[in-house]
CSV table of C-alpha atoms in Angstrom, one decimal:
chain,number,residue,atom,x,y,z
A,1,UNK,CA,-3.0,4.8,-22.3
A,2,UNK,CA,-2.6,3.1,-18.9
A,3,UNK,CA,-5.0,4.3,-16.2
A,4,UNK,CA,-4.6,4.1,-12.5
A,5,UNK,CA,-7.2,1.6,-11.1
A,6,UNK,CA,-6.5,2.5,-7.4
A,7,UNK,CA,-10.1,3.4,-6.7
A,8,UNK,CA,-11.6,0.3,-8.3
A,9,UNK,CA,-9.1,-2.0,-6.6
A,10,UNK,CA,-9.5,-0.5,-3.1
A,11,UNK,CA,-13.3,-0.7,-3.3
A,12,UNK,CA,-13.0,-4.3,-4.6
A,13,UNK,CA,-10.9,-5.3,-1.6
A,14,UNK,CA,-13.8,-4.4,0.7
A,15,UNK,CA,-16.7,-5.4,-1.4
A,16,UNK,CA,-15.7,-8.9,-2.4
A,17,UNK,CA,-15.9,-10.1,1.2
A,18,UNK,CA,-19.4,-8.6,1.7
A,19,UNK,CA,-20.6,-10.3,-1.6
A,20,UNK,CA,-19.2,-13.7,-0.5
A,21,UNK,CA,-20.9,-13.4,2.9
A,22,UNK,CA,-24.2,-12.5,1.3
A,23,UNK,CA,-23.9,-15.4,-1.1
A,24,UNK,CA,-23.4,-17.8,1.9
A,25,UNK,CA,-26.4,-16.2,3.5
A,26,UNK,CA,-28.4,-16.9,0.4
A,27,UNK,CA,-27.1,-20.5,0.3
A,28,UNK,CA,-28.2,-21.3,3.8
A,29,UNK,CA,-31.6,-19.6,3.6
A,30,UNK,CA,-32.7,-21.8,0.7
A,31,UNK,CA,-34.9,-24.1,2.7
A,32,UNK,CA,-37.4,-21.6,4.2
A,33,UNK,CA,-36.9,-18.3,2.3
A,34,UNK,CA,-35.8,-17.4,-1.3
A,35,UNK,CA,-32.3,-18.5,-2.1
A,36,UNK,CA,-30.5,-21.8,-2.4
A,37,UNK,CA,-27.5,-23.4,-4.0
A,38,UNK,CA,-27.9,-22.0,-7.5
A,39,UNK,CA,-28.2,-18.3,-6.7
A,40,UNK,CA,-25.6,-18.6,-3.9
A,41,UNK,CA,-23.1,-20.2,-6.3
A,42,UNK,CA,-23.8,-17.5,-8.9
A,43,UNK,CA,-23.2,-14.7,-6.3
A,44,UNK,CA,-19.9,-16.3,-5.2
A,45,UNK,CA,-18.8,-16.5,-8.9
A,46,UNK,CA,-19.9,-12.9,-9.2
A,47,UNK,CA,-17.6,-11.9,-6.4
A,48,UNK,CA,-14.7,-13.8,-8.1
A,49,UNK,CA,-15.5,-12.1,-11.4
A,50,UNK,CA,-15.3,-8.7,-9.7
A,51,UNK,CA,-11.8,-9.7,-8.5
A,52,UNK,CA,-11.0,-10.6,-12.1
A,53,UNK,CA,-12.2,-7.2,-13.3
A,54,UNK,CA,-10.2,-5.2,-10.8
A,55,UNK,CA,-7.0,-7.3,-11.0
A,56,UNK,CA,-5.9,-9.6,-13.7
A,57,UNK,CA,-6.0,-13.4,-14.3
A,58,UNK,CA,-2.6,-14.1,-13.0
A,59,UNK,CA,-3.1,-12.3,-9.7
A,60,UNK,CA,-6.4,-14.0,-9.1
A,61,UNK,CA,-4.9,-17.3,-9.9
A,62,UNK,CA,-2.2,-16.6,-7.3
A,63,UNK,CA,-4.8,-15.6,-4.7
A,64,UNK,CA,-7.0,-18.6,-5.3
A,65,UNK,CA,-5.0,-21.5,-6.7
A,66,UNK,CA,-8.1,-23.5,-7.5
A,67,UNK,CA,-8.8,-25.7,-10.6
A,68,UNK,CA,-12.5,-25.0,-11.2
A,69,UNK,CA,-13.0,-28.2,-13.2
A,70,UNK,CA,-12.1,-30.2,-10.1
A,71,UNK,CA,-14.6,-28.1,-8.1
A,72,UNK,CA,-17.3,-29.0,-10.7
A,73,UNK,CA,-16.4,-32.7,-10.3
A,74,UNK,CA,-16.5,-32.6,-6.5
A,75,UNK,CA,-19.9,-30.9,-6.7
A,76,UNK,CA,-21.3,-33.6,-9.0
A,77,UNK,CA,-19.9,-36.3,-6.6
A,78,UNK,CA,-21.7,-34.5,-3.7
A,79,UNK,CA,-25.0,-34.6,-5.6
A,80,UNK,CA,-24.7,-38.2,-6.8
A,81,UNK,CA,-23.5,-39.4,-3.3
A,82,UNK,CA,-26.4,-37.8,-1.6
A,83,UNK,CA,-28.8,-39.3,-4.0
A,84,UNK,CA,-27.2,-42.7,-4.0
A,85,UNK,CA,-27.0,-42.8,-0.2
A,86,UNK,CA,-30.8,-43.3,-0.1
A,87,UNK,CA,-30.3,-46.7,-1.7
A,88,UNK,CA,-28.5,-48.0,1.4
A,89,UNK,CA,-31.7,-47.6,3.4
A,90,UNK,CA,-34.0,-49.4,0.9
A,91,UNK,CA,-35.8,-46.3,-0.1
A,92,UNK,CA,-36.0,-44.9,-3.7
A,93,UNK,CA,-33.2,-43.0,-5.3
A,94,UNK,CA,-33.0,-39.3,-4.2
A,95,UNK,CA,-35.1,-39.8,-1.0
A,96,UNK,CA,-33.9,-37.3,1.6
A,97,UNK,CA,-33.9,-37.7,5.3
A,98,UNK,CA,-33.9,-35.1,8.1
A,99,UNK,CA,-33.9,-35.2,11.9
A,100,UNK,CA,-33.5,-32.8,14.8
A,101,UNK,CA,-30.1,-32.9,16.6
A,102,UNK,CA,-29.0,-31.1,19.7
A,103,UNK,CA,-25.7,-29.5,18.9
A,104,UNK,CA,-23.3,-28.0,21.5
A,105,UNK,CA,-23.6,-24.3,20.6
A,106,UNK,CA,-26.5,-24.0,18.2
A,107,UNK,CA,-29.0,-26.0,20.4
A,108,UNK,CA,-31.8,-27.8,18.6
A,109,UNK,CA,-31.1,-27.8,14.9
A,110,UNK,CA,-32.7,-29.7,12.1
A,111,UNK,CA,-30.1,-31.3,9.8
A,112,UNK,CA,-31.3,-32.3,6.3
A,113,UNK,CA,-29.5,-34.2,3.6
A,114,UNK,CA,-30.9,-31.8,1.0
A,115,UNK,CA,-28.2,-29.3,2.3
A,116,UNK,CA,-25.5,-31.7,1.1
A,117,UNK,CA,-27.3,-31.9,-2.3
A,118,UNK,CA,-27.4,-28.1,-2.4
A,119,UNK,CA,-23.7,-28.0,-1.6
A,120,UNK,CA,-23.2,-30.0,-4.7
A,121,UNK,CA,-25.3,-27.6,-6.8
A,122,UNK,CA,-23.4,-24.7,-5.3
A,123,UNK,CA,-20.0,-26.1,-6.2
A,124,UNK,CA,-21.1,-27.1,-9.7
A,125,UNK,CA,-22.4,-23.6,-10.4
A,126,UNK,CA,-19.2,-21.9,-9.1
A,127,UNK,CA,-17.0,-24.3,-11.0
A,128,UNK,CA,-18.9,-24.1,-14.3
A,129,UNK,CA,-19.2,-20.3,-14.2
A,130,UNK,CA,-15.6,-19.7,-13.4
A,131,UNK,CA,-14.4,-22.2,-16.0
A,132,UNK,CA,-16.4,-20.5,-18.7
A,133,UNK,CA,-15.2,-17.0,-17.7
A,134,UNK,CA,-11.6,-17.9,-17.3
A,135,UNK,CA,-11.6,-19.9,-20.6
A,136,UNK,CA,-13.0,-16.8,-22.5
A,137,UNK,CA,-10.7,-14.5,-20.6
A,138,UNK,CA,-7.4,-16.1,-21.7
A,139,UNK,CA,-6.4,-13.9,-24.6
A,140,UNK,CA,-3.8,-16.1,-26.4
B,1,UNK,CA,-5.6,0.9,16.2
B,2,UNK,CA,-6.6,-2.6,15.1
B,3,UNK,CA,-4.6,-4.0,18.0
B,4,UNK,CA,-6.4,-1.8,20.5
B,5,UNK,CA,-9.8,-2.9,19.2
B,6,UNK,CA,-8.8,-6.6,19.3
B,7,UNK,CA,-7.5,-6.2,22.8
B,8,UNK,CA,-10.8,-4.5,23.8
B,9,UNK,CA,-12.7,-7.5,22.4
B,10,UNK,CA,-10.5,-10.0,24.2
B,11,UNK,CA,-11.0,-8.1,27.5
B,12,UNK,CA,-14.7,-8.2,27.0
B,13,UNK,CA,-14.6,-12.0,26.4
B,14,UNK,CA,-12.4,-12.4,29.5
B,15,UNK,CA,-15.0,-10.4,31.5
B,16,UNK,CA,-17.7,-12.7,30.2
B,17,UNK,CA,-15.7,-15.8,31.3
B,18,UNK,CA,-14.9,-14.2,34.7
B,19,UNK,CA,-18.6,-13.4,35.4
B,20,UNK,CA,-19.8,-16.7,33.9
B,21,UNK,CA,-22.7,-15.0,32.0
B,22,UNK,CA,-22.5,-15.4,28.3
B,23,UNK,CA,-25.0,-12.7,27.3
B,24,UNK,CA,-24.9,-9.6,25.3
B,25,UNK,CA,-25.3,-7.2,28.3
B,26,UNK,CA,-22.3,-8.8,30.0
B,27,UNK,CA,-20.3,-8.4,26.8
B,28,UNK,CA,-21.2,-4.7,26.7
B,29,UNK,CA,-20.2,-4.2,30.3
B,30,UNK,CA,-16.9,-5.9,29.7
B,31,UNK,CA,-16.3,-3.9,26.6
B,32,UNK,CA,-16.9,-0.6,28.4
B,33,UNK,CA,-14.6,-1.6,31.3
B,34,UNK,CA,-11.9,-2.7,28.8
B,35,UNK,CA,-12.3,0.7,27.2
B,36,UNK,CA,-11.7,2.5,30.5
B,37,UNK,CA,-8.6,0.4,31.1
B,38,UNK,CA,-7.2,1.1,27.6
B,39,UNK,CA,-7.9,4.8,28.1
B,40,UNK,CA,-5.9,4.8,31.3
B,41,UNK,CA,-3.1,2.9,29.7
B,42,UNK,CA,-3.2,4.8,26.3
B,43,UNK,CA,0.5,6.1,26.5
B,44,UNK,CA,1.5,2.4,26.5
B,45,UNK,CA,0.6,2.1,22.8
B,46,UNK,CA,2.5,3.6,19.8
B,47,UNK,CA,-0.6,5.1,18.2
B,48,UNK,CA,-3.5,7.2,19.4
B,49,UNK,CA,-6.3,6.0,21.6
B,50,UNK,CA,-8.7,4.4,19.1
B,51,UNK,CA,-11.9,6.1,20.3
B,52,UNK,CA,-10.6,9.5,19.1
B,53,UNK,CA,-10.1,8.1,15.6
B,54,UNK,CA,-13.7,6.8,15.8
B,55,UNK,CA,-14.9,10.3,16.7
B,56,UNK,CA,-12.8,11.7,13.8
B,57,UNK,CA,-14.5,9.3,11.5
B,58,UNK,CA,-18.0,10.3,12.8
B,59,UNK,CA,-17.1,14.0,12.3
B,60,UNK,CA,-16.0,13.2,8.8
B,61,UNK,CA,-19.4,11.6,8.1
B,62,UNK,CA,-21.2,14.7,9.5
B,63,UNK,CA,-18.9,17.0,7.4
B,64,UNK,CA,-19.8,14.9,4.3
B,65,UNK,CA,-23.5,15.3,4.9
B,66,UNK,CA,-23.2,19.0,5.5
B,67,UNK,CA,-21.2,19.5,2.2
B,68,UNK,CA,-23.6,17.3,0.3
B,69,UNK,CA,-26.6,19.5,1.2
B,70,UNK,CA,-24.7,22.7,0.6
B,71,UNK,CA,-23.3,21.6,-2.8
B,72,UNK,CA,-26.7,20.2,-3.9
B,73,UNK,CA,-28.3,23.6,-3.2
B,74,UNK,CA,-25.5,25.2,-5.3
B,75,UNK,CA,-26.2,22.9,-8.2
B,76,UNK,CA,-29.9,23.6,-7.9
B,77,UNK,CA,-29.2,27.3,-8.3
B,78,UNK,CA,-27.0,26.6,-11.3
B,79,UNK,CA,-29.7,24.5,-13.0
B,80,UNK,CA,-32.5,27.0,-12.3
B,81,UNK,CA,-30.6,30.0,-13.6
B,82,UNK,CA,-32.1,31.4,-16.8
B,83,UNK,CA,-28.7,32.4,-18.1
B,84,UNK,CA,-26.0,29.8,-18.7
B,85,UNK,CA,-23.1,31.8,-17.3
B,86,UNK,CA,-21.1,29.1,-15.5
B,87,UNK,CA,-17.7,28.0,-16.6
B,88,UNK,CA,-16.9,24.3,-16.5
B,89,UNK,CA,-13.3,23.3,-16.2
B,90,UNK,CA,-10.8,20.6,-15.3
B,91,UNK,CA,-8.1,21.1,-12.8
B,92,UNK,CA,-5.3,19.0,-11.3
B,93,UNK,CA,-5.5,18.6,-7.5
B,94,UNK,CA,-2.3,17.6,-5.8
B,95,UNK,CA,-3.1,15.5,-2.8
B,96,UNK,CA,-0.9,14.9,0.3
B,97,UNK,CA,-2.5,11.6,1.1
B,98,UNK,CA,-0.4,8.5,0.7
B,99,UNK,CA,-2.4,5.3,1.3
B,100,UNK,CA,-4.7,3.7,-1.2
B,101,UNK,CA,-7.8,3.8,1.0
B,102,UNK,CA,-7.2,7.5,1.8
B,103,UNK,CA,-7.0,8.5,-1.9
B,104,UNK,CA,-10.1,6.3,-2.7
B,105,UNK,CA,-12.0,7.9,0.1
B,106,UNK,CA,-11.0,11.5,-0.9
B,107,UNK,CA,-11.9,10.7,-4.6
B,108,UNK,CA,-15.3,9.3,-3.7
B,109,UNK,CA,-16.1,12.2,-1.4
B,110,UNK,CA,-15.2,14.7,-4.1
B,111,UNK,CA,-17.3,12.8,-6.6
B,112,UNK,CA,-20.3,12.5,-4.3
B,113,UNK,CA,-20.5,16.2,-3.6
B,114,UNK,CA,-22.2,17.6,-6.7
B,115,UNK,CA,-20.4,20.2,-8.8
B,116,UNK,CA,-17.1,18.3,-8.7
B,117,UNK,CA,-16.2,14.9,-10.2
B,118,UNK,CA,-13.0,12.9,-10.1
B,119,UNK,CA,-12.1,11.8,-13.6
B,120,UNK,CA,-8.7,10.2,-13.2
B,121,UNK,CA,-5.9,9.4,-10.8
B,122,UNK,CA,-2.3,9.8,-11.9
B,123,UNK,CA,-0.1,6.7,-11.9
B,124,UNK,CA,1.8,7.8,-8.8
B,125,UNK,CA,-1.4,8.6,-6.9
B,126,UNK,CA,-0.3,12.2,-6.3
B,127,UNK,CA,-2.6,14.1,-8.6
B,128,UNK,CA,-6.4,13.8,-8.9
B,129,UNK,CA,-7.9,15.3,-12.1
B,130,UNK,CA,-11.2,16.9,-11.1
B,131,UNK,CA,-13.9,18.3,-13.3
B,132,UNK,CA,-15.9,21.2,-11.8
B,133,UNK,CA,-19.2,22.4,-13.1
B,134,UNK,CA,-18.4,26.0,-12.2
B,135,UNK,CA,-14.8,27.1,-12.0
B,136,UNK,CA,-14.5,30.9,-11.6
B,137,UNK,CA,-11.1,30.5,-9.8
B,138,UNK,CA,-9.6,27.1,-9.3
B,139,UNK,CA,-7.5,28.1,-6.2
B,140,UNK,CA,-10.7,28.7,-4.2
B,141,UNK,CA,-12.0,25.2,-5.0
B,142,UNK,CA,-8.6,23.6,-4.3
B,143,UNK,CA,-8.4,25.3,-0.9
B,144,UNK,CA,-12.0,24.3,-0.2
B,145,UNK,CA,-11.2,20.6,-0.7
B,146,UNK,CA,-7.9,20.9,1.1
B,147,UNK,CA,-9.3,22.5,4.2
B,148,UNK,CA,-12.4,20.3,4.5
B,149,UNK,CA,-12.1,16.8,3.2
B,150,UNK,CA,-8.3,16.3,3.2
B,151,UNK,CA,-7.9,17.6,6.7
B,152,UNK,CA,-10.7,15.5,8.0
B,153,UNK,CA,-9.3,12.3,6.4
B,154,UNK,CA,-5.9,13.1,7.8
B,155,UNK,CA,-7.5,13.4,11.3
B,156,UNK,CA,-8.9,9.9,10.9
B,157,UNK,CA,-5.6,8.3,9.7
B,158,UNK,CA,-3.2,10.2,11.9
């Protein structure tokens, strides 16, 4: 018995973008308010899982031709690179630096290397979650 | 529709650049002026002036709120009746709407007004199967949906 998924698919087309935007908000708010790389990555993976539920594996693979194992590797490289960068300045491993910069549009902004480390966490969480779900999802 | 809104935004930005003040008030002034220009030139576009579709969407929202309150009072009456004399039933509702989002909107509006619930959509998106809590005559319910929600959605998408 095939059912018509038109309602689920139409709602998904709108909702996925809102969820991804909210996950980015969570990612960037990690320094001063609840949030951060881990929960942001899980939310992004949740949006992709909603796509997988509404459509099928092949369609989503066509929409996002991403190998999530490579995403995990890039995330780990981000984290290691940020941590090892501290060694160049004769400070202990994993020491972070931050400073205030005046950017053209944003004005006075504080840039922190912890954001790069968090980007690594984000990519690893997205990659690992999606790898697990896609591996389980393949039914042959 | 989308093209008109985009043009209006571009006109608002052009107004900001012309008056060299990059603030929200100047954006709003530019947007309203652009709206006036588009209203004057509305026969230039293939589809309707977009503000009227916005009004149609707002009237659809108000209609939904009215129907929600009315239908909830009906269900309250049904629940508080000492005698269980209502007749549940399932009927097929043939819709005239074509696009995916219109069918989805209609189905969700039918589901959110108590007393009726969309169970399934046929494969060709022509027939909605609706469950009604009280179905003395199905033609009355079908006419009710057709004259309220479907007409309002057609107003928005026309």
